[in-house]
């Protein structure tokens, strides 16, 4: 295998990360939503990098880019181009860029056939879906996703047609059984463990299961000055009690997290008692039974709170993905590749969701984590050093050299 220049790889990765970073719907902060003009521009830039690295480039019915080298049963390497709101530059793009630079290292002729995949809806920032494009590649896309609407009332299906795609072609996005030998994703850790271990690379043992749902609390809007406190049916005060219940449940279980990220109080005026509130809950845990029991516990508590306050409460579940165990053989090959570079491979679970969860429904899947500064992510301060990125891509290259389809 040709010598690997870690410094050069890190510098290339940093240049490519910096080229993608400004492709945002807003100046001054990174927002790159699925099927947006920014998604199109980022995909076009990425497709050109894939072609320059010697890949045949295609795009499926959900906008996923596929850079291909070699024929036959293949190794899939991928991650996502979409971002959260006010995102960092590395979450997603690093995994796509790493695949491209690894293929480029082999001058477009790696020892095994490879597809590099650039997914578009990992974050779920536009529609109340997530992992929908990797789901299509894995052959498990759910038709009802097409009916979901974004904040402007645009449906997923309409956005797809506007992007120049035909939803009828979605089934063609799926790999045939046996075509994909394995899926590997390189991603920033988005947590503090690798820094604490003073190591640049980690191996993911498993990815948490996730439940995401909306809670709609209905009370009675009223005059903030004239309705006595004991006569109110305040939807926001009731919601606040429910939010604290979610936090308490999250704290009560080792390794569980519960987050309320969106609160929408209507009518949203300072002198009106809120009559209707929608808030989201994101609950995660490595054990699926514990997670499902926690969801039920929250809903029971929310009903009790609503009853005590003469409110109505309903729940709309829009995401439920089971915990994923990463393939043990792939983990060991990644560990050997990391060892080739003289580093210790730290094994850890992932509290973040990833496209790898969907790809594990298609073929054996594994992930490699890269240290990120202070563990910060989903934040413009997110940062991975060129040296760590170069080391990660070198490990990916060594993995490819060791991998057998
Ligand atoms: O939310 C997550 O875990 C991922 O960043 N989409
Ligand atoms: Mn993310
Ligand atoms: Mn990500």
mmCIF file with all atom_site columns, C-alpha atoms in Angstrom, residues 89-198:
data_model
loop_
_atom_site.group_PDB
_atom_site.id
_atom_site.type_symbol
_atom_site.label_atom_id
_atom_site.label_alt_id
_atom_site.label_comp_id
_atom_site.label_asym_id
_atom_site.label_entity_id
_atom_site.label_seq_id
_atom_site.pdbx_PDB_ins_code
_atom_site.Cartn_x
_atom_site.Cartn_y
_atom_site.Cartn_z
_atom_site.occupancy
_atom_site.B_iso_or_equiv
_atom_site.pdbx_formal_charge
_atom_site.auth_seq_id
_atom_site.auth_comp_id
_atom_site.auth_asym_id
_atom_site.auth_atom_id
_atom_site.pdbx_PDB_model_num
ATOM 1   C CA . UNK A 1 89  ? -18.963 22.336 9.818  1.00 0.00 ? 89  UNK A CA 1
ATOM 2   C CA . UNK A 1 90  ? -17.884 18.742 10.499 1.00 0.00 ? 90  UNK A CA 1
ATOM 3   C CA . UNK A 1 91  ? -21.045 16.803 11.513 1.00 0.00 ? 91  UNK A CA 1
ATOM 4   C CA . UNK A 1 92  ? -21.752 14.823 8.350  1.00 0.00 ? 92  UNK A CA 1
ATOM 5   C CA . UNK A 1 93  ? -19.460 16.295 5.686  1.00 0.00 ? 93  UNK A CA 1
ATOM 6   C CA . UNK A 1 94  ? -16.332 14.838 7.325  1.00 0.00 ? 94  UNK A CA 1
ATOM 7   C CA . UNK A 1 95  ? -17.590 11.294 6.697  1.00 0.00 ? 95  UNK A CA 1
ATOM 8   C CA . UNK A 1 96  ? -18.305 11.980 3.028  1.00 0.00 ? 96  UNK A CA 1
ATOM 9   C CA . UNK A 1 97  ? -14.989 13.762 2.480  1.00 0.00 ? 97  UNK A CA 1
ATOM 10  C CA . UNK A 1 98  ? -13.091 10.941 4.220  1.00 0.00 ? 98  UNK A CA 1
ATOM 11  C CA . UNK A 1 99  ? -14.576 8.396  1.796  1.00 0.00 ? 99  UNK A CA 1
ATOM 12  C CA . UNK A 1 100 ? -13.626 10.521 -1.190 1.00 0.00 ? 100 UNK A CA 1
ATOM 13  C CA . UNK A 1 101 ? -10.038 11.081 0.033  1.00 0.00 ? 101 UNK A CA 1
ATOM 14  C CA . UNK A 1 102 ? -9.646  7.368  0.803  1.00 0.00 ? 102 UNK A CA 1
ATOM 15  C CA . UNK A 1 103 ? -10.668 6.454  -2.772 1.00 0.00 ? 103 UNK A CA 1
ATOM 16  C CA . UNK A 1 104 ? -8.381  9.194  -4.081 1.00 0.00 ? 104 UNK A CA 1
ATOM 17  C CA . UNK A 1 105 ? -5.479  7.697  -2.075 1.00 0.00 ? 105 UNK A CA 1
ATOM 18  C CA . UNK A 1 106 ? -5.921  4.489  -4.084 1.00 0.00 ? 106 UNK A CA 1
ATOM 19  C CA . UNK A 1 107 ? -5.921  6.593  -7.289 1.00 0.00 ? 107 UNK A CA 1
ATOM 20  C CA . UNK A 1 108 ? -9.475  5.478  -7.938 1.00 0.00 ? 108 UNK A CA 1
ATOM 21  C CA . UNK A 1 109 ? -8.509  1.772  -7.829 1.00 0.00 ? 109 UNK A CA 1
ATOM 22  C CA . UNK A 1 110 ? -9.023  0.600  -4.196 1.00 0.00 ? 110 UNK A CA 1
ATOM 23  C CA . UNK A 1 111 ? -8.464  -3.109 -3.363 1.00 0.00 ? 111 UNK A CA 1
ATOM 24  C CA . UNK A 1 112 ? -12.245 -3.566 -3.011 1.00 0.00 ? 112 UNK A CA 1
ATOM 25  C CA . UNK A 1 113 ? -15.165 -1.978 -4.918 1.00 0.00 ? 113 UNK A CA 1
ATOM 26  C CA . UNK A 1 114 ? -16.409 1.069  -3.015 1.00 0.00 ? 114 UNK A CA 1
ATOM 27  C CA . UNK A 1 115 ? -19.459 3.334  -3.100 1.00 0.00 ? 115 UNK A CA 1
ATOM 28  C CA . UNK A 1 116 ? -19.176 6.660  -1.277 1.00 0.00 ? 116 UNK A CA 1
ATOM 29  C CA . UNK A 1 117 ? -22.642 7.879  -0.241 1.00 0.00 ? 117 UNK A CA 1
ATOM 30  C CA . UNK A 1 118 ? -23.683 11.446 0.618  1.00 0.00 ? 118 UNK A CA 1
ATOM 31  C CA . UNK A 1 119 ? -27.073 11.357 2.358  1.00 0.00 ? 119 UNK A CA 1
ATOM 32  C CA . UNK A 1 120 ? -29.378 14.375 2.613  1.00 0.00 ? 120 UNK A CA 1
ATOM 33  C CA . UNK A 1 121 ? -31.805 13.888 5.506  1.00 0.00 ? 121 UNK A CA 1
ATOM 34  C CA . UNK A 1 122 ? -29.917 12.615 8.529  1.00 0.00 ? 122 UNK A CA 1
ATOM 35  C CA . UNK A 1 123 ? -30.673 15.520 10.851 1.00 0.00 ? 123 UNK A CA 1
ATOM 36  C CA . UNK A 1 124 ? -34.408 15.786 10.283 1.00 0.00 ? 124 UNK A CA 1
ATOM 37  C CA . UNK A 1 125 ? -34.045 19.596 10.381 1.00 0.00 ? 125 UNK A CA 1
ATOM 38  C CA . UNK A 1 126 ? -36.606 20.281 7.652  1.00 0.00 ? 126 UNK A CA 1
ATOM 39  C CA . UNK A 1 127 ? -39.247 17.556 7.880  1.00 0.00 ? 127 UNK A CA 1
ATOM 40  C CA . UNK A 1 128 ? -40.273 15.607 11.011 1.00 0.00 ? 128 UNK A CA 1
ATOM 41  C CA . UNK A 1 129 ? -38.401 12.614 9.621  1.00 0.00 ? 129 UNK A CA 1
ATOM 42  C CA . UNK A 1 130 ? -34.800 11.603 10.060 1.00 0.00 ? 130 UNK A CA 1
ATOM 43  C CA . UNK A 1 131 ? -32.503 9.087  8.362  1.00 0.00 ? 131 UNK A CA 1
ATOM 44  C CA . UNK A 1 132 ? -35.040 8.957  5.489  1.00 0.00 ? 132 UNK A CA 1
ATOM 45  C CA . UNK A 1 133 ? -32.464 8.957  2.669  1.00 0.00 ? 133 UNK A CA 1
ATOM 46  C CA . UNK A 1 134 ? -30.356 6.178  4.187  1.00 0.00 ? 134 UNK A CA 1
ATOM 47  C CA . UNK A 1 135 ? -33.617 4.322  4.844  1.00 0.00 ? 135 UNK A CA 1
ATOM 48  C CA . UNK A 1 136 ? -34.299 4.408  1.090  1.00 0.00 ? 136 UNK A CA 1
ATOM 49  C CA . UNK A 1 137 ? -30.795 3.102  0.303  1.00 0.00 ? 137 UNK A CA 1
ATOM 50  C CA . UNK A 1 138 ? -31.362 0.327  2.844  1.00 0.00 ? 138 UNK A CA 1
ATOM 51  C CA . UNK A 1 139 ? -34.727 -0.479 1.247  1.00 0.00 ? 139 UNK A CA 1
ATOM 52  C CA . UNK A 1 140 ? -36.837 0.505  4.288  1.00 0.00 ? 140 UNK A CA 1
ATOM 53  C CA . UNK A 1 141 ? -38.185 3.925  3.220  1.00 0.00 ? 141 UNK A CA 1
ATOM 54  C CA . UNK A 1 142 ? -41.684 4.529  4.603  1.00 0.00 ? 142 UNK A CA 1
ATOM 55  C CA . UNK A 1 143 ? -44.167 5.838  2.028  1.00 0.00 ? 143 UNK A CA 1
ATOM 56  C CA . UNK A 1 144 ? -45.976 8.050  4.570  1.00 0.00 ? 144 UNK A CA 1
ATOM 57  C CA . UNK A 1 145 ? -42.823 10.148 4.820  1.00 0.00 ? 145 UNK A CA 1
ATOM 58  C CA . UNK A 1 146 ? -43.840 11.750 1.511  1.00 0.00 ? 146 UNK A CA 1
ATOM 59  C CA . UNK A 1 147 ? -46.843 13.356 3.209  1.00 0.00 ? 147 UNK A CA 1
ATOM 60  C CA . UNK A 1 148 ? -44.860 15.069 5.961  1.00 0.00 ? 148 UNK A CA 1
ATOM 61  C CA . UNK A 1 149 ? -44.748 18.873 5.809  1.00 0.00 ? 149 UNK A CA 1
ATOM 62  C CA . UNK A 1 150 ? -42.038 21.350 6.679  1.00 0.00 ? 150 UNK A CA 1
ATOM 63  C CA . UNK A 1 151 ? -42.626 24.579 8.662  1.00 0.00 ? 151 UNK A CA 1
ATOM 64  C CA . UNK A 1 152 ? -43.856 26.303 5.483  1.00 0.00 ? 152 UNK A CA 1
ATOM 65  C CA . UNK A 1 153 ? -46.390 23.582 4.726  1.00 0.00 ? 153 UNK A CA 1
ATOM 66  C CA . UNK A 1 154 ? -44.357 22.164 1.836  1.00 0.00 ? 154 UNK A CA 1
ATOM 67  C CA . UNK A 1 155 ? -44.713 18.381 1.726  1.00 0.00 ? 155 UNK A CA 1
ATOM 68  C CA . UNK A 1 156 ? -41.705 16.061 1.451  1.00 0.00 ? 156 UNK A CA 1
ATOM 69  C CA . UNK A 1 157 ? -43.099 14.766 -1.852 1.00 0.00 ? 157 UNK A CA 1
ATOM 70  C CA . UNK A 1 158 ? -43.548 18.245 -3.316 1.00 0.00 ? 158 UNK A CA 1
ATOM 71  C CA . UNK A 1 159 ? -40.050 19.243 -2.199 1.00 0.00 ? 159 UNK A CA 1
ATOM 72  C CA . UNK A 1 160 ? -38.721 16.124 -3.902 1.00 0.00 ? 160 UNK A CA 1
ATOM 73  C CA . UNK A 1 161 ? -40.485 16.977 -7.169 1.00 0.00 ? 161 UNK A CA 1
ATOM 74  C CA . UNK A 1 162 ? -39.207 20.565 -6.952 1.00 0.00 ? 162 UNK A CA 1
ATOM 75  C CA . UNK A 1 163 ? -35.698 19.109 -6.519 1.00 0.00 ? 163 UNK A CA 1
ATOM 76  C CA . UNK A 1 164 ? -36.261 17.328 -9.840 1.00 0.00 ? 164 UNK A CA 1
ATOM 77  C CA . UNK A 1 165 ? -36.970 13.840 -8.474 1.00 0.00 ? 165 UNK A CA 1
ATOM 78  C CA . UNK A 1 166 ? -39.829 11.412 -8.972 1.00 0.00 ? 166 UNK A CA 1
ATOM 79  C CA . UNK A 1 167 ? -41.059 9.697  -5.785 1.00 0.00 ? 167 UNK A CA 1
ATOM 80  C CA . UNK A 1 168 ? -42.029 6.684  -7.916 1.00 0.00 ? 168 UNK A CA 1
ATOM 81  C CA . UNK A 1 169 ? -38.302 6.057  -8.378 1.00 0.00 ? 169 UNK A CA 1
ATOM 82  C CA . UNK A 1 170 ? -37.545 5.769  -4.646 1.00 0.00 ? 170 UNK A CA 1
ATOM 83  C CA . UNK A 1 171 ? -37.551 1.940  -4.601 1.00 0.00 ? 171 UNK A CA 1
ATOM 84  C CA . UNK A 1 172 ? -34.707 2.016  -7.158 1.00 0.00 ? 172 UNK A CA 1
ATOM 85  C CA . UNK A 1 173 ? -32.516 3.703  -4.496 1.00 0.00 ? 173 UNK A CA 1
ATOM 86  C CA . UNK A 1 174 ? -32.242 0.461  -2.556 1.00 0.00 ? 174 UNK A CA 1
ATOM 87  C CA . UNK A 1 175 ? -29.272 -1.875 -2.914 1.00 0.00 ? 175 UNK A CA 1
ATOM 88  C CA . UNK A 1 176 ? -30.053 -5.413 -3.985 1.00 0.00 ? 176 UNK A CA 1
ATOM 89  C CA . UNK A 1 177 ? -29.529 -8.033 -1.272 1.00 0.00 ? 177 UNK A CA 1
ATOM 90  C CA . UNK A 1 178 ? -25.876 -9.094 -1.210 1.00 0.00 ? 178 UNK A CA 1
ATOM 91  C CA . UNK A 1 179 ? -24.637 -6.110 -3.221 1.00 0.00 ? 179 UNK A CA 1
ATOM 92  C CA . UNK A 1 180 ? -23.409 -4.292 -0.112 1.00 0.00 ? 180 UNK A CA 1
ATOM 93  C CA . UNK A 1 181 ? -20.814 -6.184 1.919  1.00 0.00 ? 181 UNK A CA 1
ATOM 94  C CA . UNK A 1 182 ? -20.572 -3.594 4.696  1.00 0.00 ? 182 UNK A CA 1
ATOM 95  C CA . UNK A 1 183 ? -21.152 0.052  5.588  1.00 0.00 ? 183 UNK A CA 1
ATOM 96  C CA . UNK A 1 184 ? -18.611 2.150  7.467  1.00 0.00 ? 184 UNK A CA 1
ATOM 97  C CA . UNK A 1 185 ? -19.103 5.747  8.608  1.00 0.00 ? 185 UNK A CA 1
ATOM 98  C CA . UNK A 1 186 ? -16.481 8.111  9.927  1.00 0.00 ? 186 UNK A CA 1
ATOM 99  C CA . UNK A 1 187 ? -17.993 10.838 12.140 1.00 0.00 ? 187 UNK A CA 1
ATOM 100 C CA . UNK A 1 188 ? -16.896 13.315 14.787 1.00 0.00 ? 188 UNK A CA 1
ATOM 101 C CA . UNK A 1 189 ? -17.549 11.897 18.266 1.00 0.00 ? 189 UNK A CA 1
ATOM 102 C CA . UNK A 1 190 ? -19.771 14.815 19.327 1.00 0.00 ? 190 UNK A CA 1
ATOM 103 C CA . UNK A 1 191 ? -18.760 14.052 22.903 1.00 0.00 ? 191 UNK A CA 1
ATOM 104 C CA . UNK A 1 192 ? -15.801 14.321 25.334 1.00 0.00 ? 192 UNK A CA 1
ATOM 105 C CA . UNK A 1 193 ? -14.510 10.740 25.683 1.00 0.00 ? 193 UNK A CA 1
ATOM 106 C CA . UNK A 1 194 ? -11.726 10.709 23.089 1.00 0.00 ? 194 UNK A CA 1
ATOM 107 C CA . UNK A 1 195 ? -10.318 13.968 24.410 1.00 0.00 ? 195 UNK A CA 1
ATOM 108 C CA . UNK A 1 196 ? -10.447 12.563 27.928 1.00 0.00 ? 196 UNK A CA 1
ATOM 109 C CA . UNK A 1 197 ? -8.611  9.430  26.732 1.00 0.00 ? 197 UNK A CA 1
ATOM 110 C CA . UNK A 1 198 ? -6.126  11.587 24.821 1.00 0.00 ? 198 UNK A CA 1
#
